[in-house]
PDB file of N, CA and C in Angstrom:
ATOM      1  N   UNK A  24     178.566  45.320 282.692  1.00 63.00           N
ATOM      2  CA  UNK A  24     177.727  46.243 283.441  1.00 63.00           C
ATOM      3  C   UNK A  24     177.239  45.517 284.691  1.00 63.00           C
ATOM      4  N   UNK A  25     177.028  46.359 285.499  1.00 88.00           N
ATOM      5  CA  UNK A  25     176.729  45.959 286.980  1.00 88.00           C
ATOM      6  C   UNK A  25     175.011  45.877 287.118  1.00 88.00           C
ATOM      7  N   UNK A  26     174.847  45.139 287.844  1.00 89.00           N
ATOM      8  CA  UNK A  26     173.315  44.536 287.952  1.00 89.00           C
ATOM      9  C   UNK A  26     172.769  46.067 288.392  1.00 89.00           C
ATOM     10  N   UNK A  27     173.350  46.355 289.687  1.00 88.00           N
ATOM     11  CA  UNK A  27     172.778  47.857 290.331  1.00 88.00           C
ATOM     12  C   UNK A  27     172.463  48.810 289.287  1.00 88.00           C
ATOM     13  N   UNK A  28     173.522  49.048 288.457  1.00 89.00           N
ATOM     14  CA  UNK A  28     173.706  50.062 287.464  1.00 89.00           C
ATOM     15  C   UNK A  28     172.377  49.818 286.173  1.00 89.00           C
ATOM     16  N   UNK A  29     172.426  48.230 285.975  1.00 92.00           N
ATOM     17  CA  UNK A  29     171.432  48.094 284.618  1.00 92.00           C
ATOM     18  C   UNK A  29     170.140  48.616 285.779  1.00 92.00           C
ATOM     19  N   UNK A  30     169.835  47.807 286.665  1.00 92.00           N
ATOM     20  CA  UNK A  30     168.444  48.069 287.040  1.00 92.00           C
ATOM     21  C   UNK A  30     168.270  49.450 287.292  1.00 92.00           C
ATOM     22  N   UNK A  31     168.983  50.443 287.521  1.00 93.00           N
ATOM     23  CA  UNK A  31     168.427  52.346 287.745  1.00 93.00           C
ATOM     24  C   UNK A  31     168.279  52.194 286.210  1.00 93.00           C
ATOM     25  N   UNK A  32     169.249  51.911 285.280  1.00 93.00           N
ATOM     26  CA  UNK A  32     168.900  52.292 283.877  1.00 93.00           C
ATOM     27  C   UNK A  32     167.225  51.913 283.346  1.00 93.00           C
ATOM     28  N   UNK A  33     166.918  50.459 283.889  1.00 94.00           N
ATOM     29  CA  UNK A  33     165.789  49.817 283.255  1.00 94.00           C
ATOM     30  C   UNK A  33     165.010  50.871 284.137  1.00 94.00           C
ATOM     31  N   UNK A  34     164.979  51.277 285.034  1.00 94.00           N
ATOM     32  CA  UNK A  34     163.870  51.912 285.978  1.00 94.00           C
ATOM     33  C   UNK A  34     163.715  53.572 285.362  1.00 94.00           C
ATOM     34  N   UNK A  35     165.013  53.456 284.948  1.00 95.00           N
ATOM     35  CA  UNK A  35     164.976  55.821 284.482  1.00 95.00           C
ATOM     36  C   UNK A  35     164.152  55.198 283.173  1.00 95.00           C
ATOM     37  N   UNK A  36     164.383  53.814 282.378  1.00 95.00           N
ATOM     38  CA  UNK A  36     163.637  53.899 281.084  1.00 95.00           C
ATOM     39  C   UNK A  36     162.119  53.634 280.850  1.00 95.00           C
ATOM     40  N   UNK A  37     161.567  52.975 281.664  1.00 96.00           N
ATOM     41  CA  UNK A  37     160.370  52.568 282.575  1.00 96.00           C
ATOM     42  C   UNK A  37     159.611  54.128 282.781  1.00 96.00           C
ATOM     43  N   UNK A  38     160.130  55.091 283.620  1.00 95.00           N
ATOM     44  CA  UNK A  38     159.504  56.654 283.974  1.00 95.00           C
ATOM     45  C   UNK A  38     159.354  57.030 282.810  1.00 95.00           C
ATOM     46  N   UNK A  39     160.848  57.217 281.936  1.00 96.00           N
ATOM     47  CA  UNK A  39     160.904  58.021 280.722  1.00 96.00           C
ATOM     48  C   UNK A  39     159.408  57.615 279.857  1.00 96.00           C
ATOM     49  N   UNK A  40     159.276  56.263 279.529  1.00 97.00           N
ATOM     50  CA  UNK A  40     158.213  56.038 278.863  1.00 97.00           C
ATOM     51  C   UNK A  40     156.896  55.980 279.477  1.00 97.00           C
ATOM     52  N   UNK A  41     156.743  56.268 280.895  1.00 97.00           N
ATOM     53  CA  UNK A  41     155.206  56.084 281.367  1.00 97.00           C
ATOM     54  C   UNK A  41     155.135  58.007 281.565  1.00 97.00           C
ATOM     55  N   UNK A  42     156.180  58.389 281.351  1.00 97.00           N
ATOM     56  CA  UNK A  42     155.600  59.591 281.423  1.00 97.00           C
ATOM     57  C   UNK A  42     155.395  60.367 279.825  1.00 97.00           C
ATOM     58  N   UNK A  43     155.877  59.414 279.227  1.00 97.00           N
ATOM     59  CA  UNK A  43     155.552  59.493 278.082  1.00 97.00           C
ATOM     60  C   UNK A  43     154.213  59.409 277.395  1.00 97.00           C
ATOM     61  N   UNK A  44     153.960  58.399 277.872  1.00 97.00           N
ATOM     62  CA  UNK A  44     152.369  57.672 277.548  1.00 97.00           C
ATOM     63  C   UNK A  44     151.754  58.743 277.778  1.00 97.00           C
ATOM     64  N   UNK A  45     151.611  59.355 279.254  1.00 97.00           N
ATOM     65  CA  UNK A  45     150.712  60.281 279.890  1.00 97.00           C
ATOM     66  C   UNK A  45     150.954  61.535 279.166  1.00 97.00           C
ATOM     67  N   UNK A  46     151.872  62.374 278.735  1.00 98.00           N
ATOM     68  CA  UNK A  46     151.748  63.717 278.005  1.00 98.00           C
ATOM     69  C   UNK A  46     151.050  63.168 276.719  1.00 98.00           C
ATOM     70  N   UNK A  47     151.302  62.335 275.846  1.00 98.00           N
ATOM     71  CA  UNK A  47     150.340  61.506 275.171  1.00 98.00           C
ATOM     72  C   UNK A  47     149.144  61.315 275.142  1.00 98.00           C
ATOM     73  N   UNK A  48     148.640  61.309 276.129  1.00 97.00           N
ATOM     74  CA  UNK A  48     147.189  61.107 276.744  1.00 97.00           C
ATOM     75  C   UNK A  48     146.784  62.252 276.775  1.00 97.00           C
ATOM     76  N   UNK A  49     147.537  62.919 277.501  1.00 97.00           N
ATOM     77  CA  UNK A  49     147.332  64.512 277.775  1.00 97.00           C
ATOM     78  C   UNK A  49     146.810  65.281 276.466  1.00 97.00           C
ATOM     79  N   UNK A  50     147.682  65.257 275.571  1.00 98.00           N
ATOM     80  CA  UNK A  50     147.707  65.720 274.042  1.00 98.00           C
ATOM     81  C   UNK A  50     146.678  65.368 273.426  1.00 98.00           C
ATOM     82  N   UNK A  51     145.876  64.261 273.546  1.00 98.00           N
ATOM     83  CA  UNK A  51     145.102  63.651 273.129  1.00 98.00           C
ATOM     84  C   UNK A  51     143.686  64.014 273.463  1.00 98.00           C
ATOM     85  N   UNK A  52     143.899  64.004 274.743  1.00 97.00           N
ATOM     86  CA  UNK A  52     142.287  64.645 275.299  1.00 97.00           C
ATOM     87  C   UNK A  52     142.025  66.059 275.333  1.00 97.00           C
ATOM     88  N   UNK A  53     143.391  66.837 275.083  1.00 98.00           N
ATOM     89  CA  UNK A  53     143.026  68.242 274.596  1.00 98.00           C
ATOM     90  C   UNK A  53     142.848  68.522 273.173  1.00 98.00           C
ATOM     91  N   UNK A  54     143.079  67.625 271.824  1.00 97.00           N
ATOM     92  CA  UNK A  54     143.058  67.497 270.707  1.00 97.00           C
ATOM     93  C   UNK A  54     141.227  67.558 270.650  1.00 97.00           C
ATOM     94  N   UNK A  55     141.148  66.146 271.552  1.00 98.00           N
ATOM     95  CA  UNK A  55     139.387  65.950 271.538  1.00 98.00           C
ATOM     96  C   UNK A  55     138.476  66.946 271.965  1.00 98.00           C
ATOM     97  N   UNK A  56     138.954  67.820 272.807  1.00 98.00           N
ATOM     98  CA  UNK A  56     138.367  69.087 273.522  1.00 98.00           C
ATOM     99  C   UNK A  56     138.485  70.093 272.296  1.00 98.00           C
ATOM    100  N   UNK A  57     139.470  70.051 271.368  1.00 97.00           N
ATOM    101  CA  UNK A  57     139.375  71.416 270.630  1.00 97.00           C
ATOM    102  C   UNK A  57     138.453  70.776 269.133  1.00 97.00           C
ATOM    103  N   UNK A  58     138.627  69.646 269.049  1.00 96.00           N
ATOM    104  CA  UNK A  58     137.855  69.674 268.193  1.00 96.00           C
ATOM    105  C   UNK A  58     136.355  69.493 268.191  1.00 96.00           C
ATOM    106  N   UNK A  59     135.923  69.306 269.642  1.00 96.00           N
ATOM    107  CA  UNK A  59     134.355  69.128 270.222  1.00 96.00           C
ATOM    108  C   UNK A  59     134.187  71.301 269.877  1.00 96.00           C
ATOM    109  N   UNK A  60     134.830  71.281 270.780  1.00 95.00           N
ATOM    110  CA  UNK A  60     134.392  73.100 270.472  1.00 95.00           C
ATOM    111  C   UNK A  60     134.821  73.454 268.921  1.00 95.00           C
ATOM    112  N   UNK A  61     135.257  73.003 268.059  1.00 93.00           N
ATOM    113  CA  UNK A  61     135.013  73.644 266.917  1.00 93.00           C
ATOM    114  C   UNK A  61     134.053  72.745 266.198  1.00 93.00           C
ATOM    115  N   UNK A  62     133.515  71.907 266.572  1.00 91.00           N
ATOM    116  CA  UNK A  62     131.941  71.404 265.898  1.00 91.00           C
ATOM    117  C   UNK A  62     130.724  72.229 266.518  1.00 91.00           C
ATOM    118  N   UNK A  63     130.904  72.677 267.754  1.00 89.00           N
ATOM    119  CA  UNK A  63     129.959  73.343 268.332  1.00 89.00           C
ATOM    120  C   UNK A  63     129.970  74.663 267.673  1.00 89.00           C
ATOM    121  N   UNK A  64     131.151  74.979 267.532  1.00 86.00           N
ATOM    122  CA  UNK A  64     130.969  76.864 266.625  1.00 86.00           C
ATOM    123  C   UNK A  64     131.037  76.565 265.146  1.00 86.00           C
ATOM    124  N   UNK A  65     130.743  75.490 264.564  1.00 84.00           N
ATOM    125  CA  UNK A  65     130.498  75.360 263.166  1.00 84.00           C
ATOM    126  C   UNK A  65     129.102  75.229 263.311  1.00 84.00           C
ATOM    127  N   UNK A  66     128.564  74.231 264.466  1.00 82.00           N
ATOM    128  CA  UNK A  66     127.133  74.278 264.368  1.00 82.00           C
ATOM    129  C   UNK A  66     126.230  75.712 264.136  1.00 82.00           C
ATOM    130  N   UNK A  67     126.889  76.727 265.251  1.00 79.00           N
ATOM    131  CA  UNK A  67     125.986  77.800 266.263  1.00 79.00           C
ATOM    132  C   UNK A  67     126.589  78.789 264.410  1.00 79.00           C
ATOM    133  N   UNK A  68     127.381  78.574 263.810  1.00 74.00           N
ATOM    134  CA  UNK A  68     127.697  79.332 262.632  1.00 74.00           C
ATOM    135  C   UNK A  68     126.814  79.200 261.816  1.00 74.00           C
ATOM    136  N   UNK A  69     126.315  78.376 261.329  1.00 74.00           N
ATOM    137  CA  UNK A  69     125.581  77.696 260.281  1.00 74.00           C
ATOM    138  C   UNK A  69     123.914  78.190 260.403  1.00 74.00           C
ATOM    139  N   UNK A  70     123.820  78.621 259.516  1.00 73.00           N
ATOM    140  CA  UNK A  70     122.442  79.117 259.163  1.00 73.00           C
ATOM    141  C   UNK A  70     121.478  78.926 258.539  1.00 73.00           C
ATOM    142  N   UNK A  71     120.297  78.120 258.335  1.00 69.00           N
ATOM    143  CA  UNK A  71     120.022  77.139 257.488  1.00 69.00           C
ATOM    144  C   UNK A  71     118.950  77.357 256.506  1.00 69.00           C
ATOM    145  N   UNK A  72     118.995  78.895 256.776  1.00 72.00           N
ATOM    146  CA  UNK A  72     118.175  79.669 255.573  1.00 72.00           C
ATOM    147  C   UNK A  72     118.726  79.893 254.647  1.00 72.00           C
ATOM    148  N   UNK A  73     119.751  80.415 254.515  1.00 70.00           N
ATOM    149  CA  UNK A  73     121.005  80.757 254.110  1.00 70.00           C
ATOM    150  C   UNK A  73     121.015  79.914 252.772  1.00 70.00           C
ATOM    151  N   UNK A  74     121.007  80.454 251.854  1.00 66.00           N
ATOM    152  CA  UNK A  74     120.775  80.363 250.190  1.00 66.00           C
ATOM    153  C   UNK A  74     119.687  79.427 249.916  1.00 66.00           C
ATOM    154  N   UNK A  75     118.559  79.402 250.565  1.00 74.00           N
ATOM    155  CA  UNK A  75     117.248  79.045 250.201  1.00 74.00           C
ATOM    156  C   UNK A  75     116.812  79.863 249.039  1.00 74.00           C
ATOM    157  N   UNK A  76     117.136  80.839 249.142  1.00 78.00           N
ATOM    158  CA  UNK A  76     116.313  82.326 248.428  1.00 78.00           C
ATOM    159  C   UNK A  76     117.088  82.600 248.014  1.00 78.00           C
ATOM    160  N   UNK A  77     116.843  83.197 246.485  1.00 77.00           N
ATOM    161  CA  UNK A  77     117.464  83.926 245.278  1.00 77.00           C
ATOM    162  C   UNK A  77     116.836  85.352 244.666  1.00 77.00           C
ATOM    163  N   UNK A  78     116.996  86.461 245.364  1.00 79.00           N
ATOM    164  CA  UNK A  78     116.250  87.514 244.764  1.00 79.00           C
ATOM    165  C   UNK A  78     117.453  88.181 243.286  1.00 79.00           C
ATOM    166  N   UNK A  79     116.303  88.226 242.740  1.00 82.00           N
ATOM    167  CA  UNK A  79     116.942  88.970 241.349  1.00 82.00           C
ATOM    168  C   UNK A  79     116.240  89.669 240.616  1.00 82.00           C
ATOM    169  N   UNK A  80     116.183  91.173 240.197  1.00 83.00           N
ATOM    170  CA  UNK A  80     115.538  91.952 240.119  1.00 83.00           C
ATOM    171  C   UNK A  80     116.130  91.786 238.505  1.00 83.00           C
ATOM    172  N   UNK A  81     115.899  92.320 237.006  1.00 78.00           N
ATOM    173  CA  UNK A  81     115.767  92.337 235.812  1.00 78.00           C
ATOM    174  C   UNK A  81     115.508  94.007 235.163  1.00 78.00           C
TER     175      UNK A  81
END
């Protein structure tokens, strides 16, 4: 193999994986975003009266 030829190869494999990293990243900080908003609507769900009290009539 030709020097010219390896170095485009090492360089297309170099992009391939830094653009890799980054959809990675990407994936990652929208993972963290969905799971921040579903702690917030578990919070605003939650009711904290909610089986304090037992009525039962006989």
């Amino acid at each position: 193999m030709d020097i010219p030829a390896m170095s485009m190869s090492m360089s297309q494999a170099k992009l391939a994986q830094a653009v890799s990293v980054q959809v990675m990243s990407m994936a990652k900080d929208q993972a963290q975003i969905q799971g921040q908003n579903l702690v917030q609507m578990m919070e605003k769900s939650s009711n904290p009266n909610l089986g304090k009290n037992l009525d039962i009539s006989i």
